[in-house]
CSV table of C-alpha atoms and ligand atoms in Angstrom, one decimal:
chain,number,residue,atom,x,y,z
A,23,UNK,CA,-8.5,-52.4,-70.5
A,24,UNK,CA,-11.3,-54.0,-68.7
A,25,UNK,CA,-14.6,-52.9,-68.9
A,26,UNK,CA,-16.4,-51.1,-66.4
A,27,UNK,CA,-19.6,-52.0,-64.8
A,28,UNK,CA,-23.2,-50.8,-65.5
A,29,UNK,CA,-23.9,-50.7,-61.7
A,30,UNK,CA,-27.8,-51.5,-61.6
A,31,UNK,CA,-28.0,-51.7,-57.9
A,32,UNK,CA,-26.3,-48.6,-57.3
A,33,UNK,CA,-28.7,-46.4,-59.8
A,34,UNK,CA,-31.8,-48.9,-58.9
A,35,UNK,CA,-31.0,-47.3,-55.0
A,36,UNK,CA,-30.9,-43.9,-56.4
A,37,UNK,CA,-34.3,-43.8,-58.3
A,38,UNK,CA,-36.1,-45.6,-55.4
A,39,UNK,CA,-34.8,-42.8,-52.9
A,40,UNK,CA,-35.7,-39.9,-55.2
A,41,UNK,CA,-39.1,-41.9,-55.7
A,42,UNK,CA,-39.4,-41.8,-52.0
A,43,UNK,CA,-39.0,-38.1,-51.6
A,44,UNK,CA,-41.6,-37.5,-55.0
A,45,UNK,CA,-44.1,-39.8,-53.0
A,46,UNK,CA,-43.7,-38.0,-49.7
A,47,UNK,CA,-44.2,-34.4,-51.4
A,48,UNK,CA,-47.5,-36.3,-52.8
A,49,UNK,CA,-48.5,-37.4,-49.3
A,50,UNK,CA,-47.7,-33.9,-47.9
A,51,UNK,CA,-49.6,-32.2,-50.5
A,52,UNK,CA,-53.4,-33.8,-49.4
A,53,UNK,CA,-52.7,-36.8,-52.5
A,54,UNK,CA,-52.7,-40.2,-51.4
A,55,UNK,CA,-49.5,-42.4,-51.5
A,56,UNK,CA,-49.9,-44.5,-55.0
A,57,UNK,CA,-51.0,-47.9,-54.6
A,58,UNK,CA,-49.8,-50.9,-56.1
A,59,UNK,CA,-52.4,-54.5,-56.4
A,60,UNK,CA,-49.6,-57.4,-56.7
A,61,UNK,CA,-51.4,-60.9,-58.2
A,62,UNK,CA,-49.4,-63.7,-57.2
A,63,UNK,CA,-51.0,-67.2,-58.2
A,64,UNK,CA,-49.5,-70.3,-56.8
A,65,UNK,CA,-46.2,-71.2,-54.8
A,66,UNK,CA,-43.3,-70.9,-57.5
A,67,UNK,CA,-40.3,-69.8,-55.0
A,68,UNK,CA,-39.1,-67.5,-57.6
A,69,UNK,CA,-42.4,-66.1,-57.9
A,70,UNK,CA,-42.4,-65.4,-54.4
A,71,UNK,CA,-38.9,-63.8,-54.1
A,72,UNK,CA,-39.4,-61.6,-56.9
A,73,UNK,CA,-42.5,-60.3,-55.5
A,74,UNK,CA,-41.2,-59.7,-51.8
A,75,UNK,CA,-38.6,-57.8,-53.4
A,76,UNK,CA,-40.8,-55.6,-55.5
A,77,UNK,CA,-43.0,-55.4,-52.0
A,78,UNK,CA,-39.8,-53.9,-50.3
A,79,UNK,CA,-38.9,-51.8,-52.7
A,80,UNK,CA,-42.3,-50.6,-52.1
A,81,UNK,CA,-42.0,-49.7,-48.9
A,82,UNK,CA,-38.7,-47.8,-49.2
A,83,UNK,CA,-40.6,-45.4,-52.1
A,84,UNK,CA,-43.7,-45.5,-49.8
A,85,UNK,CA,-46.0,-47.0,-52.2
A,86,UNK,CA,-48.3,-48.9,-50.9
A,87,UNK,CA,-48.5,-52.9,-52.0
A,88,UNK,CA,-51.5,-54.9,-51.5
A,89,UNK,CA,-51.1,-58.7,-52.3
A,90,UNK,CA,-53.3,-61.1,-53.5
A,91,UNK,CA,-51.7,-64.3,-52.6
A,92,UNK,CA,-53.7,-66.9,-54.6
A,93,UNK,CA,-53.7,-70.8,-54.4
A,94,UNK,CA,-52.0,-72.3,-57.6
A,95,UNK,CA,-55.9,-73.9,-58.3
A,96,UNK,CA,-57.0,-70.4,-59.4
A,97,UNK,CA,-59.2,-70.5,-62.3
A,98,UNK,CA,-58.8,-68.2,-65.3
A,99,UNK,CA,-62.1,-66.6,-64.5
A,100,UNK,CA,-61.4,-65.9,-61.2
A,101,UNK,CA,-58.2,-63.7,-61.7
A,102,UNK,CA,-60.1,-62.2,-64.4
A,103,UNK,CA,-62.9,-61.0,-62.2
A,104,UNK,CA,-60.3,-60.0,-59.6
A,105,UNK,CA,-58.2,-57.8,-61.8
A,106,UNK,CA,-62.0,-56.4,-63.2
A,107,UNK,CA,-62.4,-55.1,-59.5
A,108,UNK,CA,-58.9,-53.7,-59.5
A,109,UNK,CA,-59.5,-51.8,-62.7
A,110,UNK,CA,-62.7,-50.0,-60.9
A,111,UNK,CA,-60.9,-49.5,-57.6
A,112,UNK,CA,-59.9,-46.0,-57.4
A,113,UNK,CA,-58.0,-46.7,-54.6
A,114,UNK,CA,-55.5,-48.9,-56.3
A,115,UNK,CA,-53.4,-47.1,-59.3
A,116,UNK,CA,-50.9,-50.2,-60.4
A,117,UNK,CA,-51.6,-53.7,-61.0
A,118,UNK,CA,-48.9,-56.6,-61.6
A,119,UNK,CA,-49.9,-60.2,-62.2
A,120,UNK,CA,-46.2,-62.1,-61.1
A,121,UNK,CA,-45.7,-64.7,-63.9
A,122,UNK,CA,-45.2,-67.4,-65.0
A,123,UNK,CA,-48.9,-68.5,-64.3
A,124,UNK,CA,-50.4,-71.7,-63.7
A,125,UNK,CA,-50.7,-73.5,-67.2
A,126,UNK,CA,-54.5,-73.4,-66.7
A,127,UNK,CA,-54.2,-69.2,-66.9
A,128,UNK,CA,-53.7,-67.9,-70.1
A,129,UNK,CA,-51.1,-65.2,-69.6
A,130,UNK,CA,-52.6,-62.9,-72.7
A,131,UNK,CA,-55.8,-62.7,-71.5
A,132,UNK,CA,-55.1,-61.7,-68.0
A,133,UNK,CA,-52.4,-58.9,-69.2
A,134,UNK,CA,-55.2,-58.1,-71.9
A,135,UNK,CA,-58.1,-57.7,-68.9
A,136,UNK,CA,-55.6,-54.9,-67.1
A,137,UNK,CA,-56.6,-51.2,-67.9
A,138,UNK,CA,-53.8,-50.4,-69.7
A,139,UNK,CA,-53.5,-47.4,-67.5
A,140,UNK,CA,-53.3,-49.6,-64.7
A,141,UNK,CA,-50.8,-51.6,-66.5
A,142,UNK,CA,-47.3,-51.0,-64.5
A,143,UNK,CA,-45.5,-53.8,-65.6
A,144,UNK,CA,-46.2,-52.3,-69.6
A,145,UNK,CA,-47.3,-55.3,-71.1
A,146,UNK,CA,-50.6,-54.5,-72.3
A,147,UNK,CA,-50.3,-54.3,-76.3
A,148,UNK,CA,-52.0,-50.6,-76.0
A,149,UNK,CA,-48.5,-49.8,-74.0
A,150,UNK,CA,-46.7,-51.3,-76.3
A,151,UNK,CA,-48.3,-49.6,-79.1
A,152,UNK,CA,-47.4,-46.5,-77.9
A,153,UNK,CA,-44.2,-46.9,-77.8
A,154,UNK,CA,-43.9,-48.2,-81.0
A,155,UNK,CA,-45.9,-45.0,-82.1
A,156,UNK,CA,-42.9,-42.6,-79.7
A,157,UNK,CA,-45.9,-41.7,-77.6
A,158,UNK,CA,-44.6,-44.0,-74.9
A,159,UNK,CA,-46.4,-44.1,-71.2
A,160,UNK,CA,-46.5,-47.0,-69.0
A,161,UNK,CA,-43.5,-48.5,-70.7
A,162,UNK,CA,-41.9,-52.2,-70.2
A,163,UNK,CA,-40.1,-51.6,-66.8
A,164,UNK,CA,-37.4,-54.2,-68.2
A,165,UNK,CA,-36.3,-52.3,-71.1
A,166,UNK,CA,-37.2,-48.9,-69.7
A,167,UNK,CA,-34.6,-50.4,-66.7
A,168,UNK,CA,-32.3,-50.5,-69.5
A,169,UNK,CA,-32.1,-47.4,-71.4
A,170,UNK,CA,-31.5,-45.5,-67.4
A,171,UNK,CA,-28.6,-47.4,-67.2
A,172,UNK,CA,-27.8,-46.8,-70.5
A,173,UNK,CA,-28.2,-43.1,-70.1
A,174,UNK,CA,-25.8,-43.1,-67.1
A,175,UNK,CA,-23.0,-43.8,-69.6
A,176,UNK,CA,-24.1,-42.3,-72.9
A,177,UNK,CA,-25.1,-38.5,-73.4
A,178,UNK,CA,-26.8,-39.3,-76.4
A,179,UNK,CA,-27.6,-42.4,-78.0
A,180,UNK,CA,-28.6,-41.3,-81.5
A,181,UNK,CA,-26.9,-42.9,-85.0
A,182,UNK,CA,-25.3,-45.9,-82.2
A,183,UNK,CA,-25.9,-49.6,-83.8
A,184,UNK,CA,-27.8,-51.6,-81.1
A,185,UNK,CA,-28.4,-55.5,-82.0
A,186,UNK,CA,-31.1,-56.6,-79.8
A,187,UNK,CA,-30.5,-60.6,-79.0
A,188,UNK,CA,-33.8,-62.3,-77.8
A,189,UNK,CA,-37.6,-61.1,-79.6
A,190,UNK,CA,-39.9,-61.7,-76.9
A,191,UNK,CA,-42.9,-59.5,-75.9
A,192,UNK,CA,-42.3,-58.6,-72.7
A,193,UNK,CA,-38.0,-57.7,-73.6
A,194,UNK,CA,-36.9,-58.1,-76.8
A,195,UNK,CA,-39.8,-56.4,-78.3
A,196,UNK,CA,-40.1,-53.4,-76.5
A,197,UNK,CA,-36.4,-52.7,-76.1
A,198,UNK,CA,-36.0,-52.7,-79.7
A,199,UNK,CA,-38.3,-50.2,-79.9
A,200,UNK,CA,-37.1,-47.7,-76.9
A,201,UNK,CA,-33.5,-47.7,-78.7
A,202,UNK,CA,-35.2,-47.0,-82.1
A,203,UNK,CA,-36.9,-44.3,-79.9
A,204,UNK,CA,-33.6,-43.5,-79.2
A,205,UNK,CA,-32.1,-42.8,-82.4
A,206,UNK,CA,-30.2,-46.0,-82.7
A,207,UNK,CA,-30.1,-48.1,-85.6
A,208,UNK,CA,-31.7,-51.5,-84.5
A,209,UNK,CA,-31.4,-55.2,-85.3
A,210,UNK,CA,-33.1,-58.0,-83.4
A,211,UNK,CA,-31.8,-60.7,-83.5
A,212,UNK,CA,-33.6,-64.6,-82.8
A,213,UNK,CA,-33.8,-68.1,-82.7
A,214,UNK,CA,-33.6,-68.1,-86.8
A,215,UNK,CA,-31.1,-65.6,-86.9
A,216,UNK,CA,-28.1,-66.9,-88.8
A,217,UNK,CA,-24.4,-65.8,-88.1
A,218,UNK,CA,-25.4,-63.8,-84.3
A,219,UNK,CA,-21.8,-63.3,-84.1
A,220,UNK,CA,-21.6,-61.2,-86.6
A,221,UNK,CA,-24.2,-59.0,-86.1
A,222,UNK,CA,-22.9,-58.9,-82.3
A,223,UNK,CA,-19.8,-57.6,-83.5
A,224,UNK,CA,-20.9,-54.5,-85.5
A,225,UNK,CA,-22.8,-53.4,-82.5
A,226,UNK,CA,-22.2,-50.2,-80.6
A,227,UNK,CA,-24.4,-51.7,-78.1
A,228,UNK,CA,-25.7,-55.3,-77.2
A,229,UNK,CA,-28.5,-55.8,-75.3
A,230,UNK,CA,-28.7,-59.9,-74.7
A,231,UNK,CA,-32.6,-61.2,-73.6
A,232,UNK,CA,-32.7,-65.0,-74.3
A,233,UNK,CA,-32.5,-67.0,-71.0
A,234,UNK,CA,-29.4,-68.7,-71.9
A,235,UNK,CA,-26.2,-69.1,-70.2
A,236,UNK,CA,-23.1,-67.4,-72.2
A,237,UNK,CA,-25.1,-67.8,-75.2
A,238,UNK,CA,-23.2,-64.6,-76.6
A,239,UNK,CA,-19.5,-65.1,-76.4
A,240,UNK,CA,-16.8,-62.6,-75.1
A,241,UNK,CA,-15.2,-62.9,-78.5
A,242,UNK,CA,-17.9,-61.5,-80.1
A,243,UNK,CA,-18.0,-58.0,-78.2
A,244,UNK,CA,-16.7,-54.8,-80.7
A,245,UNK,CA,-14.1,-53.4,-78.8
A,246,UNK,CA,-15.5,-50.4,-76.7
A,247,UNK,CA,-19.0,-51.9,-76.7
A,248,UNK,CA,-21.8,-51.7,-74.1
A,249,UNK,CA,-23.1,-54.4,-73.2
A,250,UNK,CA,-26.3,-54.9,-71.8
A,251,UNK,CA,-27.0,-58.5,-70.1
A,252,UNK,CA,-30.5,-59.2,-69.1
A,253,UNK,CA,-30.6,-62.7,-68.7
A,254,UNK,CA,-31.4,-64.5,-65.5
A,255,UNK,CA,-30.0,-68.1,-65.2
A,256,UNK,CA,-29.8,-70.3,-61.9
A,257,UNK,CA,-27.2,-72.7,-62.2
A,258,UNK,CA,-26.7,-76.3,-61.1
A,259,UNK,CA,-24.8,-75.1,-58.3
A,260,UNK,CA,-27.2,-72.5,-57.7
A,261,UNK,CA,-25.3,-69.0,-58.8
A,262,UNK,CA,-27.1,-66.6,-61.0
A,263,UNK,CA,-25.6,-66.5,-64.5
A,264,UNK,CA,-26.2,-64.5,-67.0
A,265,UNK,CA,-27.1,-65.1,-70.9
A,266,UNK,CA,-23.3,-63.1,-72.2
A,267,UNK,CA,-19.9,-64.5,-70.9
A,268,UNK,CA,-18.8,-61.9,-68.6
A,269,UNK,CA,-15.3,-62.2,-67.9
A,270,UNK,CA,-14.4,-62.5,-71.7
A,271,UNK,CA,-16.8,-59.7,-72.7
A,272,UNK,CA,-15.6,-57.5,-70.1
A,273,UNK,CA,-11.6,-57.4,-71.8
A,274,UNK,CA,-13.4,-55.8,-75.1
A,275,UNK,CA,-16.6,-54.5,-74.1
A,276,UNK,CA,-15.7,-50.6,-72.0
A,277,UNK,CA,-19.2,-51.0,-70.0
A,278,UNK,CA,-20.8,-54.6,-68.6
A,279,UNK,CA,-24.0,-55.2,-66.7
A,280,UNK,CA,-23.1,-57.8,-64.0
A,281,UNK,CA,-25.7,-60.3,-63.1
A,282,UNK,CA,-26.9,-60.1,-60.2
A,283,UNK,CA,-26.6,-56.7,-59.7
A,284,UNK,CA,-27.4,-55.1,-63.3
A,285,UNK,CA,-30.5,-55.3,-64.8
A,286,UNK,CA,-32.4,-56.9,-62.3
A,287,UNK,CA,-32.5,-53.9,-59.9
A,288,UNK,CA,-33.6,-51.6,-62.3
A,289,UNK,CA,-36.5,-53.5,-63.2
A,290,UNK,CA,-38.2,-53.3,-60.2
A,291,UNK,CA,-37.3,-49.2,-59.8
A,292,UNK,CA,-39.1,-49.0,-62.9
A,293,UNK,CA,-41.8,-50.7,-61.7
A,294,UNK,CA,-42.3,-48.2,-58.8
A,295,UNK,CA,-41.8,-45.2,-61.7
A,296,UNK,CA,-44.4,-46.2,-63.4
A,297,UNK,CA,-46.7,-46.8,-60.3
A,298,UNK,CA,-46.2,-43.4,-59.6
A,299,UNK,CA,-46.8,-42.5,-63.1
A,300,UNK,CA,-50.1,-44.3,-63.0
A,301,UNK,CA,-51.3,-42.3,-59.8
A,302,UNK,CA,-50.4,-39.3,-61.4
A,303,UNK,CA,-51.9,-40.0,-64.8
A,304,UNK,CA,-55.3,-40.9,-62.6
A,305,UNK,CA,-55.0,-37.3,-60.5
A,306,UNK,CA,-54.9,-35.7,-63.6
A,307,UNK,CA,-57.9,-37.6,-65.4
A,308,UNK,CA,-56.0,-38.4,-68.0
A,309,UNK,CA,-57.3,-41.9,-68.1
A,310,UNK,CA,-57.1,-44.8,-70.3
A,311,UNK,CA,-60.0,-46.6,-69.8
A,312,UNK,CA,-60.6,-48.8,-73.4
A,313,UNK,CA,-62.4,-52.0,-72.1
A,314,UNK,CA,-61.7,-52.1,-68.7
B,2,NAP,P1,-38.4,-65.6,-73.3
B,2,NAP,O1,-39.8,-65.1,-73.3
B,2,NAP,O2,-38.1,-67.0,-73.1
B,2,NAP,O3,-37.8,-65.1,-74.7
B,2,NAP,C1,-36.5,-65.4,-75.1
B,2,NAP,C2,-36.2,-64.9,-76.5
B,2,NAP,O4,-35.0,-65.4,-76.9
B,2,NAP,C3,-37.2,-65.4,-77.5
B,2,NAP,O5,-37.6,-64.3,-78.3
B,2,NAP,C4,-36.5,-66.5,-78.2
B,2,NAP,O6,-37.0,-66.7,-79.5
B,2,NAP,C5,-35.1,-66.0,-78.2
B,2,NAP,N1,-34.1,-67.0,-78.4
B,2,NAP,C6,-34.1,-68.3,-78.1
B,2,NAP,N2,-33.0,-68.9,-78.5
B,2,NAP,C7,-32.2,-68.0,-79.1
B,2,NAP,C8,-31.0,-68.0,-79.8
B,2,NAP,N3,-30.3,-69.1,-79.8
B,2,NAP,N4,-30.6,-66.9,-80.4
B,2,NAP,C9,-31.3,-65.7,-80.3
B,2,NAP,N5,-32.5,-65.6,-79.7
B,2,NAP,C10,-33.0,-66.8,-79.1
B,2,NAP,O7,-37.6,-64.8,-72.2
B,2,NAP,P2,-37.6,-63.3,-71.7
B,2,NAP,O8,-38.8,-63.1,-70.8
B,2,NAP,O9,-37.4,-62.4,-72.8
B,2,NAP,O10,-36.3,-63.3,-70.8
B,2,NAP,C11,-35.0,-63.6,-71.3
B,2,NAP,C12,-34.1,-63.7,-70.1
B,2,NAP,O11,-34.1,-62.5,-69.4
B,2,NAP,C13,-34.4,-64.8,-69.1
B,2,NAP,O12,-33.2,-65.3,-68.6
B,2,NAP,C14,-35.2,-64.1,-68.0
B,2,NAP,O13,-35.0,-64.7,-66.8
B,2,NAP,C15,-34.4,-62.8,-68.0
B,2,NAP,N6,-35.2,-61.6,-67.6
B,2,NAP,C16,-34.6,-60.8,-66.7
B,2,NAP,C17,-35.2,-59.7,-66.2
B,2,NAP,C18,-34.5,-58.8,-65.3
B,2,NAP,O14,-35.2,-57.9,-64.7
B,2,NAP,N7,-33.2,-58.9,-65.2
B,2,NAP,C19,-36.6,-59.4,-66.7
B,2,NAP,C20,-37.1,-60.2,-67.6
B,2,NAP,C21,-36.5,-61.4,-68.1
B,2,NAP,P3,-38.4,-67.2,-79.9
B,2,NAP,O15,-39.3,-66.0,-79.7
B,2,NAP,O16,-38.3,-67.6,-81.3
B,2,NAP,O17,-38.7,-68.3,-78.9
C-alpha cells in the first residue's frame, strides 16, 4: 500500500495559528508581542524568499520582524557589531542571520556572537550542547520541525532504529541527537559511510539531510518505514526535489515527507516557537547571557 504523507504544511498552519492565539493572550495580558531581528546580507534570491516567508509567517503568529537588509559588501565586523546591539536590545527577543553569507563573513563567528538565548534559529554550540546534555532550549528549528511531524504519527518513539543520513551542524547533528533524546537507537550516517543501503534498510525511521537529489533509493526503504526527507534541491527545470526518491519510497515506506510541503514548513513554525520561547525565557529572567 502506498504510503501516506507527513503533511508539513498542514501541521506547520496549525502551530502558527495556535502561536497566534499564545501571542495574543501575551499582548492582552500587558506583555509585549515577541520580537524577531532578521539579518539578511546580500541579494541571494533564495535568501530573500526564505526570509519573506519567515516574515509572513510572522505576521500570521503576530510576532513582530524587523529586517536588516544589508548590502552583500558587509564586512564581518560590521554584522558583528550589529548582532552586539541586538544582544543588548531588550526590545528584540530572536535574532536570525539568513545564510549562506558572503564568503567574506565567517558563518561561526557570527552564530558564535548571538546570545545563545537570543539564538532562534539553535545554532549556537551552547544550544546544541544542551541538547546533547537532554536539557534542550532553543533547539535547531529543522530538526525540532522534524520530531513534531514525527510525533503526529508515532505515540512514542522509544527503542525505534533511526539512521540519520547527512552529519552537518545545523541538521544532521542535532537531529541525531533529539531522536536519541527520544529513545531511539541512532546511526548517522556520512560521506565515508560505507554500504548506506544497508543501514537505510534496518531503519524504523529515516531521516535524509544531504542536499542531494534521490540520493537514498526507494529500494532501500524497510517496509512500514517513516521517512523523513529534508532535502531541498532546485532542478534544472526548476521543481524542488528532494534528497529520497519519492515515488519508489512511498510503495514501502507507510509515512513520506513530500517536498515541498514537508519539512520545509515546519521549519519556519519552529522558528516562531522558539521566538516565543525566547520572549518568555527573557520575561521570566531566566537569561543566558555567557559573552554576549
Ligand atoms: P550540508 O551542510 O551541505 O550538509 C550535508 C551533509 O550531508 C554533510 O554532513 C555531508 O557530509 C553529508 N553528505 C554528503 N554526501 C553524502 C553522502 N553521499 N552520503 C551521506 N552523507 C553525505 O547541508 P544541510 O544544511 O545539512 O542541508 C541538507 C539538505 O537539507 C539541503 O538540501 C538543504 O537545502 C536542505 N535543508 C532543508 C531545510 C528545510 O527546512 N527543509 C533546512 C535545512 C536544510 P560532510 O559533513 O562530510 O560534508
Amino acid at each position: 500500500m502506498p504510503a501516506q504523507s507527513l503533511d508539513g504544511k498542514g501541521l506547520s498552519e496549525r502551530i502558527i495559528a495556535d502561536l497566534a492565539v499564545r501571542v495574543s493572550a501575551r499582548v492582552t495580558a500587558g506583555m509585549t508581542a515577541p520580537a524577531l531581528a532578521v539579518i539578511l546580507v546580500g541579494s541571494d534570491p533564495a535568501s530573500g524568499i526564505y526570509v519573506r516567508n519567515k516574515r509572513n509567517a510572522c505576521l500570521k503568529a503576530g510576532i513582530h520582524s524587523i529586517l536588516y537588509d544589508l548590502p552583500v559588501t558587509t564586512t564581518q565586523a560590521e554584522v558583528l557589531a550589529l548582532i552586539g546591539e541586538l544582544n543588548h536590545n531588550t526590545g528584540v527577543h530572536g535574532i536570525l542571520v539568513q545564510m549562506p553569507l558572503p564568503p567574506q563573513i565567517d558563518p561561526t563567528a557570527v552564530i558564535e556572537r548571538i546570545c545563545p538565548g537570543k539564538d532562534v534559529d539553535g545554532f549556537h554550540p551552547y544550544n546544541i550542547g544542551r541538547l546533547a546534555v537532554r536539557m534542550p532550549t532553543l533547539r535547531s528549528c529543522t530538526p525540532y520541525g522534524v520530531m513534531r511531524l514525527l510525533a503526529m504519527v508515532h505515540d512514542d518513539l522509544k527503542g525505534m532504529s533511526a539512521v540519520v543520513v547527512g552529519s552537518s551542524n545545523h541538521v544532521g547533528r542535532p537531529m541525531g541527537l533529539e531522536l536519541l533524546l527520544a529513545g531511539c537507537t541512532v546511526t548517522t550516517c556520512h560521506r565515508f559511510t560505507h554500504n548506506l543501503d544497508a543501514f537505510v534498510a534496518q531503519a524504523d525511521i529515516v531521516v535524509v539531510a544531504v542536499g542531494k537529489p534521490e540520493l537514498v533509493k526507494g529500494a532501500w526503504i524497510k517496509p512500514g518505514a517513516t521517512v523523513v526527507d529534508v532535502g531541498i534541491n532546485r532542478m534544472a527545470d526548476g521543481s524542488l526535489r528532494g534528497d529520497v526518491e519519492f515515488a519508489a519510497a512511498g510503495e514501502r515506506a507507510a509515512w513520506i515527507t513530500p517536498v515541498p510541503g514537508g519539512v520545509g514548513p515546519m521549519t519556519v513554525a519552529m522558528l516562531l516557537e522558539n521566538t516565543l520561547l525566547a520572549a518568555q525565557l527573557a520575561d521570566a529572567a531566566i537569561r543566558v547571557d555567557l559573552d554576549c
